Amino acid sequence: MARLPYLEADQVAPEYRDMLKRNTNLHKLLVNSPDMARAFNGIGGYIRFKSKLDSRLRELAILQVGWLEKSEYEFTHHVKIGKEFGVTDADIKGLIAETAGEPSQLEPLAKAILKGAREMARELAMSEATFAEIKRELSDEHMTDLVLTIAFYCAVVRVLATMQIDNEPSYREVLQQYPIPGVK
């Protein structure tokens, strides 16, 4: 159960109700601090709709953070979002294999991005070798967007865990196909 209330549109000032158009528990909780929620939504919106980073690769990086951190909410939401942006079941199976240190059919850039996301989540930063491998394929702008995306979602999973935000039932079905080890 969440540590703060989930607010509905009639519980927030009219100028903040637009932040609840995505009817998710995350947004309903964050609007307890409406200006912070607006800033959070701004970064998330930029990542999803304005970043020039390839959307499939972006979603794979986000999914890697969610999977690695055992964030049911983040992982399940971004499985559905990722599929809207070209992520396939084979991609997700590849991510799971790569995380376990097993071979996958993912292309080298996707593998390197997943490794970079794991390093940032676990080691604080990408290694020199991983950064250089990805940088051979991406521009400075794309690298900046990638690093900030991974960092943002490392923060998001910590917000979700600390606030104990409940996953919506319609997203839990994703766990039947992709059970996260250690998540019930």
Coordinates of C-alpha atoms in Angstrom, one line a residue:
M1 CA 0.0 0.0 0.0
A2 CA 1.3 3.4 -0.9
R3 CA 2.8 5.6 1.7
L4 CA 0.9 8.7 0.5
P5 CA -2.6 9.1 -1.0
Y6 CA -3.5 8.6 -4.6
L7 CA -5.3 11.8 -5.6
E8 CA -8.1 12.1 -8.1
A9 CA -8.6 15.1 -10.4
D10 CA -11.2 16.6 -8.0
Q11 CA -8.7 16.6 -5.2
V12 CA -6.1 18.8 -7.0
A13 CA -6.3 22.4 -8.2
P14 CA -7.6 22.8 -11.8
E15 CA -4.2 24.0 -13.1
Y16 CA -2.7 20.6 -12.2
R17 CA -5.4 18.2 -13.4
D18 CA -3.7 17.8 -16.7
M19 CA -1.0 15.8 -14.9
L20 CA -3.6 13.1 -14.2
K21 CA -4.6 12.4 -17.8
R22 CA -2.3 9.4 -17.5
N23 CA -4.5 7.6 -14.9
T24 CA -1.6 5.8 -13.1
N25 CA -0.9 5.4 -9.5
L26 CA 2.5 7.0 -10.0
H27 CA 0.9 10.2 -11.3
K28 CA -1.8 10.1 -8.7
L29 CA 0.7 10.0 -5.9
L30 CA 3.2 12.5 -7.3
V31 CA 0.6 15.1 -7.6
N32 CA 0.7 15.4 -3.8
S33 CA 3.5 17.8 -4.8
P34 CA 2.0 19.3 -7.9
D35 CA 5.0 21.5 -9.0
M36 CA 7.4 18.7 -8.5
A37 CA 5.1 16.4 -10.4
R38 CA 5.0 18.8 -13.2
A39 CA 8.9 18.9 -13.3
F40 CA 9.0 15.1 -13.2
N41 CA 6.4 14.8 -16.0
G42 CA 8.5 17.3 -18.0
I43 CA 11.6 15.1 -17.9
G44 CA 9.6 12.0 -18.6
G45 CA 7.8 13.6 -21.5
Y46 CA 11.0 14.8 -23.0
I47 CA 12.5 11.3 -22.8
R48 CA 9.5 9.6 -24.3
F49 CA 8.5 12.1 -27.0
K50 CA 11.3 14.5 -27.8
S51 CA 14.6 12.7 -27.3
K52 CA 16.3 11.8 -30.6
L53 CA 17.6 8.6 -29.2
D54 CA 16.2 5.5 -30.9
S55 CA 12.9 4.8 -29.1
R56 CA 13.5 1.0 -29.0
L57 CA 16.9 1.4 -27.6
R58 CA 15.6 3.9 -25.0
E59 CA 12.9 1.5 -23.9
L60 CA 15.4 -1.4 -23.6
A61 CA 17.6 0.8 -21.3
I62 CA 14.5 1.6 -19.2
L63 CA 13.4 -2.0 -19.1
Q64 CA 16.9 -3.0 -18.1
V65 CA 16.8 -0.7 -15.1
G66 CA 13.3 -1.9 -14.1
W67 CA 14.3 -5.6 -14.4
L68 CA 17.6 -5.2 -12.7
E69 CA 16.1 -3.3 -9.8
K70 CA 13.1 -5.8 -9.5
S71 CA 10.7 -2.9 -10.0
E72 CA 7.5 -4.6 -11.0
Y73 CA 5.8 -1.3 -11.6
E74 CA 8.5 0.1 -13.9
F75 CA 9.2 -3.1 -15.8
T76 CA 5.5 -3.9 -16.5
H77 CA 4.6 -0.4 -17.5
H78 CA 7.5 -0.2 -19.9
V79 CA 6.9 -3.6 -21.4
K80 CA 3.6 -2.1 -22.6
I81 CA 5.1 1.2 -23.5
G82 CA 8.1 -0.4 -25.1
K83 CA 5.9 -2.5 -27.4
E84 CA 4.4 0.8 -28.7
F85 CA 7.9 1.9 -29.6
G86 CA 9.2 -1.3 -31.3
V87 CA 10.3 -3.5 -28.5
T88 CA 9.6 -7.1 -29.2
D89 CA 9.1 -10.2 -27.1
A90 CA 12.5 -11.4 -28.5
D91 CA 14.1 -8.1 -27.3
I92 CA 12.7 -8.7 -23.8
K93 CA 13.9 -12.3 -23.7
G94 CA 17.3 -11.0 -24.9
L95 CA 17.4 -8.5 -22.1
I96 CA 16.6 -11.2 -19.6
A97 CA 19.3 -13.4 -21.0
E98 CA 21.9 -10.6 -21.1
T99 CA 21.2 -9.7 -17.5
A100 CA 21.8 -13.4 -16.5
G101 CA 25.1 -13.4 -18.4
E102 CA 23.7 -15.6 -21.1
P103 CA 24.0 -15.1 -24.9
S104 CA 21.1 -13.5 -26.8
Q105 CA 20.3 -12.6 -30.4
L106 CA 20.3 -8.8 -29.6
E107 CA 22.4 -6.7 -31.9
P108 CA 25.8 -5.4 -30.5
L109 CA 24.5 -1.8 -29.8
A110 CA 21.5 -3.1 -27.8
K111 CA 23.7 -5.4 -25.8
A112 CA 26.1 -2.5 -25.0
I113 CA 23.3 -0.2 -24.0
L114 CA 21.9 -2.9 -21.7
K115 CA 25.3 -3.4 -20.2
G116 CA 25.7 0.4 -19.7
A117 CA 22.3 0.5 -17.9
R118 CA 23.4 -2.3 -15.7
E119 CA 26.7 -0.6 -14.9
M120 CA 25.0 2.7 -14.1
A121 CA 22.4 1.0 -11.8
R122 CA 25.0 -1.2 -10.0
E123 CA 28.3 0.6 -10.3
L124 CA 27.1 4.3 -10.4
A125 CA 28.7 4.9 -13.8
M126 CA 29.3 3.2 -17.2
S127 CA 32.8 1.8 -17.5
E128 CA 35.1 3.5 -20.0
A129 CA 35.0 0.4 -22.3
T130 CA 31.2 0.3 -22.4
F131 CA 30.9 4.1 -22.9
A132 CA 33.4 3.9 -25.7
E133 CA 31.6 1.0 -27.3
I134 CA 28.3 2.8 -27.3
K135 CA 29.8 6.1 -28.3
R136 CA 31.2 4.5 -31.6
E137 CA 27.5 4.3 -32.7
L138 CA 25.8 7.3 -31.1
S139 CA 26.3 11.0 -31.4
D140 CA 27.2 13.2 -28.4
E141 CA 23.5 14.3 -28.2
H142 CA 22.3 10.6 -28.2
M143 CA 24.9 9.7 -25.6
T144 CA 23.7 12.5 -23.4
D145 CA 20.1 11.5 -23.8
L146 CA 20.9 7.8 -23.1
V147 CA 22.9 8.6 -19.9
L148 CA 20.2 11.0 -18.6
T149 CA 17.4 8.5 -19.5
I150 CA 19.1 5.7 -17.5
A151 CA 19.9 8.0 -14.6
F152 CA 16.3 9.3 -14.6
Y153 CA 14.8 5.8 -14.5
C154 CA 17.3 4.8 -11.8
A155 CA 15.7 7.6 -9.8
V156 CA 12.1 6.6 -10.8
V157 CA 12.5 3.0 -9.5
R158 CA 13.7 4.4 -6.2
V159 CA 10.7 6.7 -6.0
L160 CA 8.3 3.8 -6.7
A161 CA 10.0 1.6 -4.1
T162 CA 10.2 4.3 -1.4
M163 CA 6.6 5.5 -1.9
Q164 CA 5.4 1.8 -2.2
I165 CA 3.3 2.7 -5.2
D166 CA 1.0 -0.1 -6.1
N167 CA 1.0 -1.6 -9.6
E168 CA -2.3 -1.4 -11.4
P169 CA -3.9 -4.9 -12.0
S170 CA -3.9 -4.4 -15.8
Y171 CA -0.1 -4.3 -15.8
R172 CA 0.4 -7.3 -13.5
E173 CA -0.5 -9.7 -16.3
V174 CA 2.9 -8.9 -17.9
L175 CA 4.5 -10.8 -15.0
Q176 CA 2.9 -14.0 -16.2
Q177 CA 4.9 -13.8 -19.4
Y178 CA 8.0 -12.3 -17.8
P179 CA 8.2 -13.2 -14.1
I180 CA 10.8 -11.1 -12.3
P181 CA 12.9 -13.2 -10.0
G182 CA 12.1 -12.3 -6.4
V183 CA 8.9 -10.4 -7.2
K184 CA 5.7 -12.0 -6.1

